[in-house]
XYZ file of C-alpha atoms in Angstrom:
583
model
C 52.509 76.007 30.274
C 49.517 76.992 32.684
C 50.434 74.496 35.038
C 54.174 76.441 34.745
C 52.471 80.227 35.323
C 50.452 78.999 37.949
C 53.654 78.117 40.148
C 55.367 81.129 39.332
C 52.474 83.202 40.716
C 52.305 80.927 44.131
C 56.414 81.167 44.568
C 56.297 85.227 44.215
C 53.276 85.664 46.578
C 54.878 83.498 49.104
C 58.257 85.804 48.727
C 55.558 88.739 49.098
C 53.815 87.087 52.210
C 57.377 86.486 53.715
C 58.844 90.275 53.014
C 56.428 91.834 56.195
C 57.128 93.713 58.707
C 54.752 94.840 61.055
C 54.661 97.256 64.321
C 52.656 97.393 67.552
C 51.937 98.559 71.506
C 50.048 96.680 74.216
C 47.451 99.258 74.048
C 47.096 102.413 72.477
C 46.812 104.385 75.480
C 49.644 105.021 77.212
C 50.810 107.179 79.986
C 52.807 110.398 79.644
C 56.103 110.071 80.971
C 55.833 106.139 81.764
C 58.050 103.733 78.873
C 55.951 101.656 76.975
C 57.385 98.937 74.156
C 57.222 99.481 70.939
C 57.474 95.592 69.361
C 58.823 95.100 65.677
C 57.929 91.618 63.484
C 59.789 91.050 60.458
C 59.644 87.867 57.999
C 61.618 87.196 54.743
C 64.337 84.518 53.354
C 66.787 87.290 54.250
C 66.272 89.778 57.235
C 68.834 92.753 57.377
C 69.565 96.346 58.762
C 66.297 98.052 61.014
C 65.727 101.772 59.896
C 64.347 103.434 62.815
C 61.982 106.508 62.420
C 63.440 110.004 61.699
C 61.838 113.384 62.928
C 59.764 111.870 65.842
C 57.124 114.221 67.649
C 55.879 113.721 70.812
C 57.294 110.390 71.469
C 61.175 109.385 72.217
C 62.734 105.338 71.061
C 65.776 104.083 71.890
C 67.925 103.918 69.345
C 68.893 99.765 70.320
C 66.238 97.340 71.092
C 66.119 96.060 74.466
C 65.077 92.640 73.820
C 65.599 90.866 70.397
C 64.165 87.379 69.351
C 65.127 85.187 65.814
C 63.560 82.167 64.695
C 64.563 80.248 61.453
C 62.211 77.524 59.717
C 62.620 75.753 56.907
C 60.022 74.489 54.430
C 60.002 73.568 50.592
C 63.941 73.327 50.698
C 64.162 77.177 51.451
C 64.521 78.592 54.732
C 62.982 81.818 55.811
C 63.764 83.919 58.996
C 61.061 85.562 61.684
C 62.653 88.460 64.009
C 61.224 90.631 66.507
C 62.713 93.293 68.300
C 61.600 95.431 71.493
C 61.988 99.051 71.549
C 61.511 101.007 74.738
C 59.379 104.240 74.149
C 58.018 107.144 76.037
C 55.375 109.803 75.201
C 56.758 113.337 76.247
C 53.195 115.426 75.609
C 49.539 114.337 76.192
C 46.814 114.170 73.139
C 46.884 112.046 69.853
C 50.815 111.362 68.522
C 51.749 108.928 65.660
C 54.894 106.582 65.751
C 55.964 106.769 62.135
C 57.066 103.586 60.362
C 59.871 101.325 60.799
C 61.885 100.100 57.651
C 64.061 96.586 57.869
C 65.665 95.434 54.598
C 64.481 91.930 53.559
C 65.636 90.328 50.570
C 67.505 93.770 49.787
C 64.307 95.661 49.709
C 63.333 98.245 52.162
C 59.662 97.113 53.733
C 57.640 99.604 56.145
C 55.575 98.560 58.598
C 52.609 101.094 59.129
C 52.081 103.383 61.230
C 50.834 103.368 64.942
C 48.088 106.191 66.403
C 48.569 106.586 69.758
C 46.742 108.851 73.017
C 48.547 109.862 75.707
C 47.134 110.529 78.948
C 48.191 111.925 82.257
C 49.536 109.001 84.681
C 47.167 108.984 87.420
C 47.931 108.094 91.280
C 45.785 108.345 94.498
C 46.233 110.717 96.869
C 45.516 108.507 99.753
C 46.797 105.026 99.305
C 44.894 102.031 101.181
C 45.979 101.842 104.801
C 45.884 97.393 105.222
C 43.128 95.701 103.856
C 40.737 99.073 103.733
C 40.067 101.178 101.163
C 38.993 104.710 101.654
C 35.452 105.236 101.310
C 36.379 107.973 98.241
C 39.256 107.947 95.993
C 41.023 111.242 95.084
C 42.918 111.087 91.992
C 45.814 113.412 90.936
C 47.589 113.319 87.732
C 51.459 112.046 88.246
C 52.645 115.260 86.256
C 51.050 117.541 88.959
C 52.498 115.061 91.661
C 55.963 115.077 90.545
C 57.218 117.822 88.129
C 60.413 119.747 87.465
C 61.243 123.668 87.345
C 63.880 125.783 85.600
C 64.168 129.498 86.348
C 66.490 132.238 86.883
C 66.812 135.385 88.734
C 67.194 137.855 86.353
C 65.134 137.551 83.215
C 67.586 140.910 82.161
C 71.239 141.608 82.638
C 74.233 142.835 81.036
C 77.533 141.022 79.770
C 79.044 139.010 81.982
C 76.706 140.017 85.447
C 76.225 137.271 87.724
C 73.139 135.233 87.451
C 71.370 132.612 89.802
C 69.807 129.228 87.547
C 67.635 127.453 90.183
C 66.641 123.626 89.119
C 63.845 122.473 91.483
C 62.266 118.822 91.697
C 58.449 119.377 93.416
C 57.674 115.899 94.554
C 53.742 115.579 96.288
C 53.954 115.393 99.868
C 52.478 112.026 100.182
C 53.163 108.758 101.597
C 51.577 107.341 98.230
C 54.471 108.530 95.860
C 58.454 107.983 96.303
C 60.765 109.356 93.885
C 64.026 108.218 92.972
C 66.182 110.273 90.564
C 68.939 108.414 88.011
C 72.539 109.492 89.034
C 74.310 111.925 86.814
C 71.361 114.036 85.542
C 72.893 115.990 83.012
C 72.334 120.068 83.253
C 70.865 122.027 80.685
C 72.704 123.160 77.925
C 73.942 126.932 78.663
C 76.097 127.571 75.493
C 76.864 131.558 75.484
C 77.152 131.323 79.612
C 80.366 130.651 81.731
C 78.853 128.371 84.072
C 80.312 127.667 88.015
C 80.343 125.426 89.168
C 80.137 123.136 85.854
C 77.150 120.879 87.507
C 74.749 122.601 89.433
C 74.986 121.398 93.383
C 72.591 120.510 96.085
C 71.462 123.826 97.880
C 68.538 123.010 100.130
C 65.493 121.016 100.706
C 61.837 122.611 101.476
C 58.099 122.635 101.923
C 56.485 124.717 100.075
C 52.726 124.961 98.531
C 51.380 124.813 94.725
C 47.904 124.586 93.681
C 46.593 124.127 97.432
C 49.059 121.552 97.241
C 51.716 120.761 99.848
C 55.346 119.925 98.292
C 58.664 118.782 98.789
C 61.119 120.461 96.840
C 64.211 119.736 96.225
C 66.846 122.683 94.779
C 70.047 122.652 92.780
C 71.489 126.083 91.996
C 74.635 127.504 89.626
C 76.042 130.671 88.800
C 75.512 131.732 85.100
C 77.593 134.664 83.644
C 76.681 135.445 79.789
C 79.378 135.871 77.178
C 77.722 137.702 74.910
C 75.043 140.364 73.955
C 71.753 139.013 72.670
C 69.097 137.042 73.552
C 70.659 133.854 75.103
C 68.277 130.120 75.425
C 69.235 127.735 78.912
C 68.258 124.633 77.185
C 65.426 121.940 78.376
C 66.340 120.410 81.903
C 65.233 116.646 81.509
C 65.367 114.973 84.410
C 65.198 111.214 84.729
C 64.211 108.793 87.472
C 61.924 105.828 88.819
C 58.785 106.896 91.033
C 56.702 104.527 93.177
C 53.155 105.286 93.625
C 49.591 103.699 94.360
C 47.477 103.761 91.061
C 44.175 102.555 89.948
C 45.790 99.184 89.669
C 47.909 99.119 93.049
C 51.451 100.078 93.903
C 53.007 100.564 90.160
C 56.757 101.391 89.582
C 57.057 103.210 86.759
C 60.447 104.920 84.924
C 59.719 108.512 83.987
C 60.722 111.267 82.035
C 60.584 114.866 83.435
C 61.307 118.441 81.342
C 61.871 121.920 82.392
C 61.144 124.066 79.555
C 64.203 126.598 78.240
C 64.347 129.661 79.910
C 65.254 133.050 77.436
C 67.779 135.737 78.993
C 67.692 138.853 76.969
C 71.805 140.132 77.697
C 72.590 143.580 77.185
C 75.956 145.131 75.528
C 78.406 147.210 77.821
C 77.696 150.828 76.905
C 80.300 152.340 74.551
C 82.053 154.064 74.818
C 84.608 151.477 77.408
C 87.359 153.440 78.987
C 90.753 152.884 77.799
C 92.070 150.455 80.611
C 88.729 148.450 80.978
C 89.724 145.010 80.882
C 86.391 143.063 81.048
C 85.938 142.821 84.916
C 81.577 143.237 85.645
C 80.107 143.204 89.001
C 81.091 144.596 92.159
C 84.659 145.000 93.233
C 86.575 146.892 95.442
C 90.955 146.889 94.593
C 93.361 146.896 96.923
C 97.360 146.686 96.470
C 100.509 146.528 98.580
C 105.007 146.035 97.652
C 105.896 142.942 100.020
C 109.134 145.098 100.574
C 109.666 148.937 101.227
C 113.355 148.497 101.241
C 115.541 146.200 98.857
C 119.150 145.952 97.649
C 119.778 146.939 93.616
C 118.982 144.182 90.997
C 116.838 142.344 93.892
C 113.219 141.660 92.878
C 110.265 142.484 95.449
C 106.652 141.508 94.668
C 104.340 143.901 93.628
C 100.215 142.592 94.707
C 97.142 144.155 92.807
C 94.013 142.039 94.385
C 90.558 142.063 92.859
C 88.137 141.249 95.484
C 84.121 141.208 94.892
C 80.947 138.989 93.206
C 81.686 138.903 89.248
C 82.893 136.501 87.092
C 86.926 135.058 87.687
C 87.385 134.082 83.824
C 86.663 137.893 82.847
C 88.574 139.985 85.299
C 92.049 141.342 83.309
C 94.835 142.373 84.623
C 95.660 145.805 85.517
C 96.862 148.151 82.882
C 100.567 149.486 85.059
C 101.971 153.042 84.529
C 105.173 153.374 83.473
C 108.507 152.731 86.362
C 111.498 154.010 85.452
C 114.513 151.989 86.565
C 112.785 148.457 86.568
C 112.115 145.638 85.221
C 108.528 144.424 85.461
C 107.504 141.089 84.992
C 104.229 139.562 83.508
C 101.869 138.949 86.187
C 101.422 135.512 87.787
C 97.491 134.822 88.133
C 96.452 133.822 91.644
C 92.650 132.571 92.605
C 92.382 132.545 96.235
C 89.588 129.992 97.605
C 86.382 132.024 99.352
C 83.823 130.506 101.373
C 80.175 131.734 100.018
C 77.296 129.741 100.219
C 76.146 131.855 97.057
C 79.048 131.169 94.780
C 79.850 134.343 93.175
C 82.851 135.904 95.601
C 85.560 135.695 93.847
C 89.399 137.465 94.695
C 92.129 137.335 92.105
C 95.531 138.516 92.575
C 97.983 139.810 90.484
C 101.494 139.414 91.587
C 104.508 141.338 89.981
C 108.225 140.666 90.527
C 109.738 144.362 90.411
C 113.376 144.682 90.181
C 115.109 147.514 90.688
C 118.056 148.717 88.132
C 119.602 151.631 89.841
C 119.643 152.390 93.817
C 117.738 155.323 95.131
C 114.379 156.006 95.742
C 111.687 154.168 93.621
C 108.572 155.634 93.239
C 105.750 152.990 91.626
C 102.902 155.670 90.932
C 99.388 155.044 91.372
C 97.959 152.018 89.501
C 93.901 152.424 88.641
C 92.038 149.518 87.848
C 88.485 149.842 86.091
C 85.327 147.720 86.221
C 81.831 147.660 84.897
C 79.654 148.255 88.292
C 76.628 146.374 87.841
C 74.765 147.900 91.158
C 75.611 151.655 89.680
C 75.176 150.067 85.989
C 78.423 152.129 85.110
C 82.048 151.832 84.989
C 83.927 152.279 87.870
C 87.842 153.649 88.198
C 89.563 152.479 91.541
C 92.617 153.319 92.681
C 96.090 152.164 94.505
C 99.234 153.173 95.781
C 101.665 155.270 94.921
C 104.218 152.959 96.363
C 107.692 154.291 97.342
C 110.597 151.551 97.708
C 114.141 152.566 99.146
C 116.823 150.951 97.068
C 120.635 150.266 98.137
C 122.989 150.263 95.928
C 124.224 146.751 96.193
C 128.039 144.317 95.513
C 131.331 146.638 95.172
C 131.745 149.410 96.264
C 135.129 150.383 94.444
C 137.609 150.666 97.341
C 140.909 149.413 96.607
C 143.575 147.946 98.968
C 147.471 148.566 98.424
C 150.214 146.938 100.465
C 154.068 146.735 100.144
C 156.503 144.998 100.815
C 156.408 146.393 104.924
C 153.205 144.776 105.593
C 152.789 141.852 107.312
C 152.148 138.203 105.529
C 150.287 137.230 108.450
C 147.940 140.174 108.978
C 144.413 138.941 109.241
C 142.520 139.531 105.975
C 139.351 137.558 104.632
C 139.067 139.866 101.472
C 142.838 139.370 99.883
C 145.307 136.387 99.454
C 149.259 137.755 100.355
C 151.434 139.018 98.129
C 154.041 136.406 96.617
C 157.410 138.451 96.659
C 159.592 135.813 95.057
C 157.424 135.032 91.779
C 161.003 133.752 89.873
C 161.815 133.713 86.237
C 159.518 135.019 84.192
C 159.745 133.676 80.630
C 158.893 134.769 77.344
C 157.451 132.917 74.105
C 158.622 134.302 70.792
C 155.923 135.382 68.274
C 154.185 133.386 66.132
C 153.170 135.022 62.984
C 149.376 132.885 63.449
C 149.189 134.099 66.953
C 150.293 138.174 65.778
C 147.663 137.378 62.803
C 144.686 136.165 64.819
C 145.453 138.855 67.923
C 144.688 141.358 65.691
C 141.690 140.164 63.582
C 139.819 138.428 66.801
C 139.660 141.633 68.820
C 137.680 143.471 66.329
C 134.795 140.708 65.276
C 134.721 140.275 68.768
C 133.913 143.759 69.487
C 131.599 143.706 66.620
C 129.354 140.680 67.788
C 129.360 142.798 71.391
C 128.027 145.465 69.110
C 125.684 143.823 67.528
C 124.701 142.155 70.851
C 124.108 144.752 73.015
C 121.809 146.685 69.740
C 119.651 144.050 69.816
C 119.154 143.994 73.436
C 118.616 147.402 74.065
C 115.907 146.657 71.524
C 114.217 144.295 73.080
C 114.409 146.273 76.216
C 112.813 148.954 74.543
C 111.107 148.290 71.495
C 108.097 146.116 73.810
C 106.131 145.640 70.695
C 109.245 144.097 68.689
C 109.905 141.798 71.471
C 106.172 140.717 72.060
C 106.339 139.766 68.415
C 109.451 138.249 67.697
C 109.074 135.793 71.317
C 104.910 135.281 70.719
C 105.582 131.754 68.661
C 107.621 130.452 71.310
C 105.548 131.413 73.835
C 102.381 130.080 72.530
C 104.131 127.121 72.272
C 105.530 126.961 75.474
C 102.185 126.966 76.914
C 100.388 124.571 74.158
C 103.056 121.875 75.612
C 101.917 122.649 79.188
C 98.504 122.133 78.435
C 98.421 118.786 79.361
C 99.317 119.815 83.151
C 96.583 122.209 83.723
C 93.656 121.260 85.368
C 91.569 123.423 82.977
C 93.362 122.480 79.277
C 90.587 124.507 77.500
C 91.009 127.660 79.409
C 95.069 127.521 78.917
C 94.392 126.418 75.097
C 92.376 129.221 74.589
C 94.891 131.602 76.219
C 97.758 130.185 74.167
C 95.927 131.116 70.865
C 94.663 134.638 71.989
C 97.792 135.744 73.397
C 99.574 134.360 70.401
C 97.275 137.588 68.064
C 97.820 139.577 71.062
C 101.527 139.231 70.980
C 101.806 140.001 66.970
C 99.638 142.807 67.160
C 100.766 144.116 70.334
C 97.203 144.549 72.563
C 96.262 143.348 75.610
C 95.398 140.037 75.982
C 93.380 139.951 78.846
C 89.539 139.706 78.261
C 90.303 139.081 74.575
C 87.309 136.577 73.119
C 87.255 134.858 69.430
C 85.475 137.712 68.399
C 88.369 140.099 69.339
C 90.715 137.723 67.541
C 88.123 137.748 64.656
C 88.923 141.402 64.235
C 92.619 141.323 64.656
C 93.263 138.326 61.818
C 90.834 140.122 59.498
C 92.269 143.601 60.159
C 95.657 142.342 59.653
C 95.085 140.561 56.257
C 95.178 136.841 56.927
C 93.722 134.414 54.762
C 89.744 133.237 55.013
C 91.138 129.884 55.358
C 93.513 129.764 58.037
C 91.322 132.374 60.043
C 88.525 129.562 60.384
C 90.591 127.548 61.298
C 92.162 129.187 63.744
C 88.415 130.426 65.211
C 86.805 127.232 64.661
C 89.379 126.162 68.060
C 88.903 128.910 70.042
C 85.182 128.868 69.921
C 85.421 125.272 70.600
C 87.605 126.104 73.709
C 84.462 128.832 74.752
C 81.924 126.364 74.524
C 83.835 123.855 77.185
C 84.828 126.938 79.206
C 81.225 128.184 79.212
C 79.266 125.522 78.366
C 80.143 123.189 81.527
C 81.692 120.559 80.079
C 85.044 118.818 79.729
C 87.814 117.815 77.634
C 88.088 114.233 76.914
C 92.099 113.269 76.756
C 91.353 112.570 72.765
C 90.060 115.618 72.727
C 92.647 117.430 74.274
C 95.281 115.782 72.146
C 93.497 116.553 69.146
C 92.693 120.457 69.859
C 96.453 120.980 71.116
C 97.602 119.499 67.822
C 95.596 121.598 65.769
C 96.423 124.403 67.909
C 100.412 123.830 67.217
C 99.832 123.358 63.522
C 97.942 126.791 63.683
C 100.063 129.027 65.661
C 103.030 127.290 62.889
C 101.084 128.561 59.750
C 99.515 131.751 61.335
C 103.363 131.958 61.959
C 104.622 131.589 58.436
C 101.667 133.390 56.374
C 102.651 136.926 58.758
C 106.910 136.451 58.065
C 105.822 136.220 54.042
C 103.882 138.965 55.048
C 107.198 140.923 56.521
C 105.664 140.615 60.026
């Protein structure tokens, strides 16, 4: 029975000695910036899952080990596993951190290892490295965060909605033969949710020498044009910037893969002043408006063009179109949207143009009166009315012109006439069908449902023509929908999904559409009664269309598919919840 015990107690503590898992670093002193591994041992009958630690401070780990190693060994008929796995690590701030501890599930218990105490110090090079055999006779030491650093700064530290802004990215690498930097390709840019961003990755602007510290640098710059989207006080994210450097340290030439951060940089953005004039239509910066007919004189019912430009520095996405006056005897069409290409080293001229297809209904003189076009001025930090035209078109009155031609029988067959076939003076018999009772019935009942349907017809198109806020409604399904399927041939899908689902509320509600944001929509869907539900919904994809449009990203094509889809089934039940509503 003791004999019994006794072997119990040995078989459990050998399950206990196998269930370990331990943790550890070459040396507890490590660089900051420069990857170190982090190895982990684990033993047991039955080695499982790795639990890596959660909330980490100071110190980043890959989430998949770089190297992995298993042995299996058998002994007293059981066999037991040994596993080790190599994490890379780096510290991102200097002092005392602590890895926490890993968990791996052995014999379908979690085990911890313990945890590691680590101090980071700043990586070290030498200003002077060894020219040949010789050393110099005193070395100068410089920590590698002073030689090679990063910088993240703006112009403005203040502005208002959507004014231009500059964000300036700078890599300050030591001007010394000792140190050679190397940057990874595709460093991402810092997160600038609540900004339209242009270009969407910030590009090469210049390289210089500059000094720091008594230092001399080179500096390297990469610059993009921020516009913010909203009042408040706005965060550009961490800049982490990722590369190899070479330099000579204590121990010779070292290579070493580092880590660099920009701390975020906090915009405080200022509302527009309220009141806004009636026809402001989001444009901010510095314009100046000019306009033009591509035809003073036209024929009735034939279209000329009709050209407001915007031309200035301020952000494309936010300039609206123009509010028009009324023209009597036209028909105006929407505008088509034109971005015309400018040089500028600086990135922020923009011109947009807004072309109209006028077509005259009636000949005469058309007058197109003057057409004013307001904009926040940024310089003058107050809105600013501009003005265009009048334009004044002649119109011809254009096909017949209601003279008729009679001949007899005295004029000649063969006179020369493109307009009029000749008379046939010997037609013959002409023969007649009796009734039909069917026929006499149906002449008489067609002519009035016929005349009816005109009726009808004609009612409903004058009411189109003139009820504009009937018509918007009744055509806004089909013409969101008409531009959710042409989403997929746009070279910015997120911009033209976002404009499908705005306009949509625009149409039913009859407002303008340009410069409309999810906010705006917000308002509209709650003002007009729709359900909690479907309005989250509905906002939860337009503010995911913002964030690509100002956050500098892209649409993946499953992510395109997926948004469109949700779109359609939105617009559909946004749709049917405002008919039940007798919309």
């Amino acid at each position: 029975m003791v004999r019994a015990a006794f072997l119990l107690l040995l078989a459990l503590s050998q399950v206990a000695m196998a269930a370990e898992v331990t943790t550890s670093v070459d040396s507890n002193q490590v660089a900051l910036g420069v990857p170190f591994l982090v190895t982990l041992h684990a033993e047991g009958t039955a080695v499982g899952e790795v639990k890596l630690p959660q909330d980490l401070k100071g110190v980043e780990i890959s989430r998949q080990p770089i190297r992995s190693f298993t042995n299996y060994s058998f002994g007293s008929g059981a066999a037991s596993a040994s596993v080790e796995y190599g994490f890379r690590a780096t510290a991102t701030e200097t002092g005392r951190i602590t890895i926490p501890p890993f968990g791996v599930k052995i014999d379908g218990q979690m085990v911890f290892s313990k945890p590691i105490e680590l101090t980071v110090t700043p990586a070290a090079m030498q200003v002077a490295p060894p020219r040949g055999d010789r050393r110099p006779p005193e070395r100068q030491e410089i920590n590698l965060e002073d030689a090679v650093f990063v910088t993240s700064e703006v112009d403005k530290a203040e502005v208002v909605e959507q004014e231009p802004m500059k964000l300036t990215l700078s890599l300050w690498q030591l001007d010394n033969e000792a140190l050679d930097v190397d940057p990874y390709r595709d460093i991402p840019p810092p997160t600038t949710e609540g900004f339209y961003a242009t270009p969407r990755m910030p590009q090469y602007v210049a390289e210089s020498e500059e000094t720091r510290d008594g230092r001399q640098y080179r500096v390297r710059r990469f610059q993009q044009i921020l516009y913010p989207t909203q009042a408040g006080e706005l965060t550009i994210g961490e800049w982490n910037w990722k590369g190899a450097v070479r330099f000579w340290g204590r121990s010779g030439t070292q290579y070493r893969d580092i880590i660099l951060r920009a701390a975020p940089v906090k915009v405080r953005v200022l509302p527009l002043p309220q009141p806004r004039p009636a026809d402001f239509r989001g444009a901010v910066g510095r314009y100046r408006v000019e306009g033009d007919v591509t035809e003073s004189q036209v024929a009735q019912e034939m279209p000329t063009k009709l050209v407001v430009r915007i031309i200035g520095e301020g952000n494309p996405a936010a300039i609206g179109e123009p509010v028009l006056p009324e023209i009597p005897g036209t028909h105006v069409s929407d505008p088509e949207r034109v971005d015309v290409p400018i040089s500028d080293p600086h990135g922020i001229s923009v011109e947009k143009d807004f072309v109209y297809t006028v077509t005259p209904t009636r000949p005469g003189r058309l007058h197109i009166p003057e057409i004013t076009y307001t904009f926040f001025d940024i310089g003058a930090r107050q809105y600013s009315t501009q003005r265009v035209g009048p334009f004044d078109i002649e119109v011809r009155a254009s096909g017949e012109t209601g003279r008729r031609v009679v001949v007899d029988a005295a004029t000649p067959q063969d006179a020369p006439s493109e307009e009029m076939a000749p008379l046939d003076l010997n037609p013959g018999t002409l023969a007649t069908e009796p009734p039909w009772g069917l026929v006499a019935a149906v002449t008489g009942i067609v002519p009035p449902l016929a005349y009816g349907a005109l009726a009808l017809f004609m009612a409903r198109r004058r009411r189109f023509q003139h009820d504009v806020r009937y018509a918007r409604s009744y055509h806004a399904r089909s013409r969101a929908l008409r531009r959710l399927d042409a989403v997929g041939t746009i070279s910015e899908p997120s911009d033209e999904l976002f404009r499908a689902l705005a306009g949509y509320v625009a149409d039913k509600c009859a407002v303008t559409e340009s410069g409309m944001t999810s906010a705006d929509v917000a308002r509209l869907l709650e003002a007009n009664g729709v359900s909690d539900e479907l309005r989250d919904g509905y906002l939860k994809i337009l503010r995911a269309c913002e964030r690509v449009r100002y956050g500098g990203s892209e649409l993946s094509g499953t992510e395109q598919d997926a948004l469109a889809h949700a779109a359609h089934a939105n617009v559909d039940a946004l749709e049917a919840e405002w008919r039940r509503a007798g919309r």
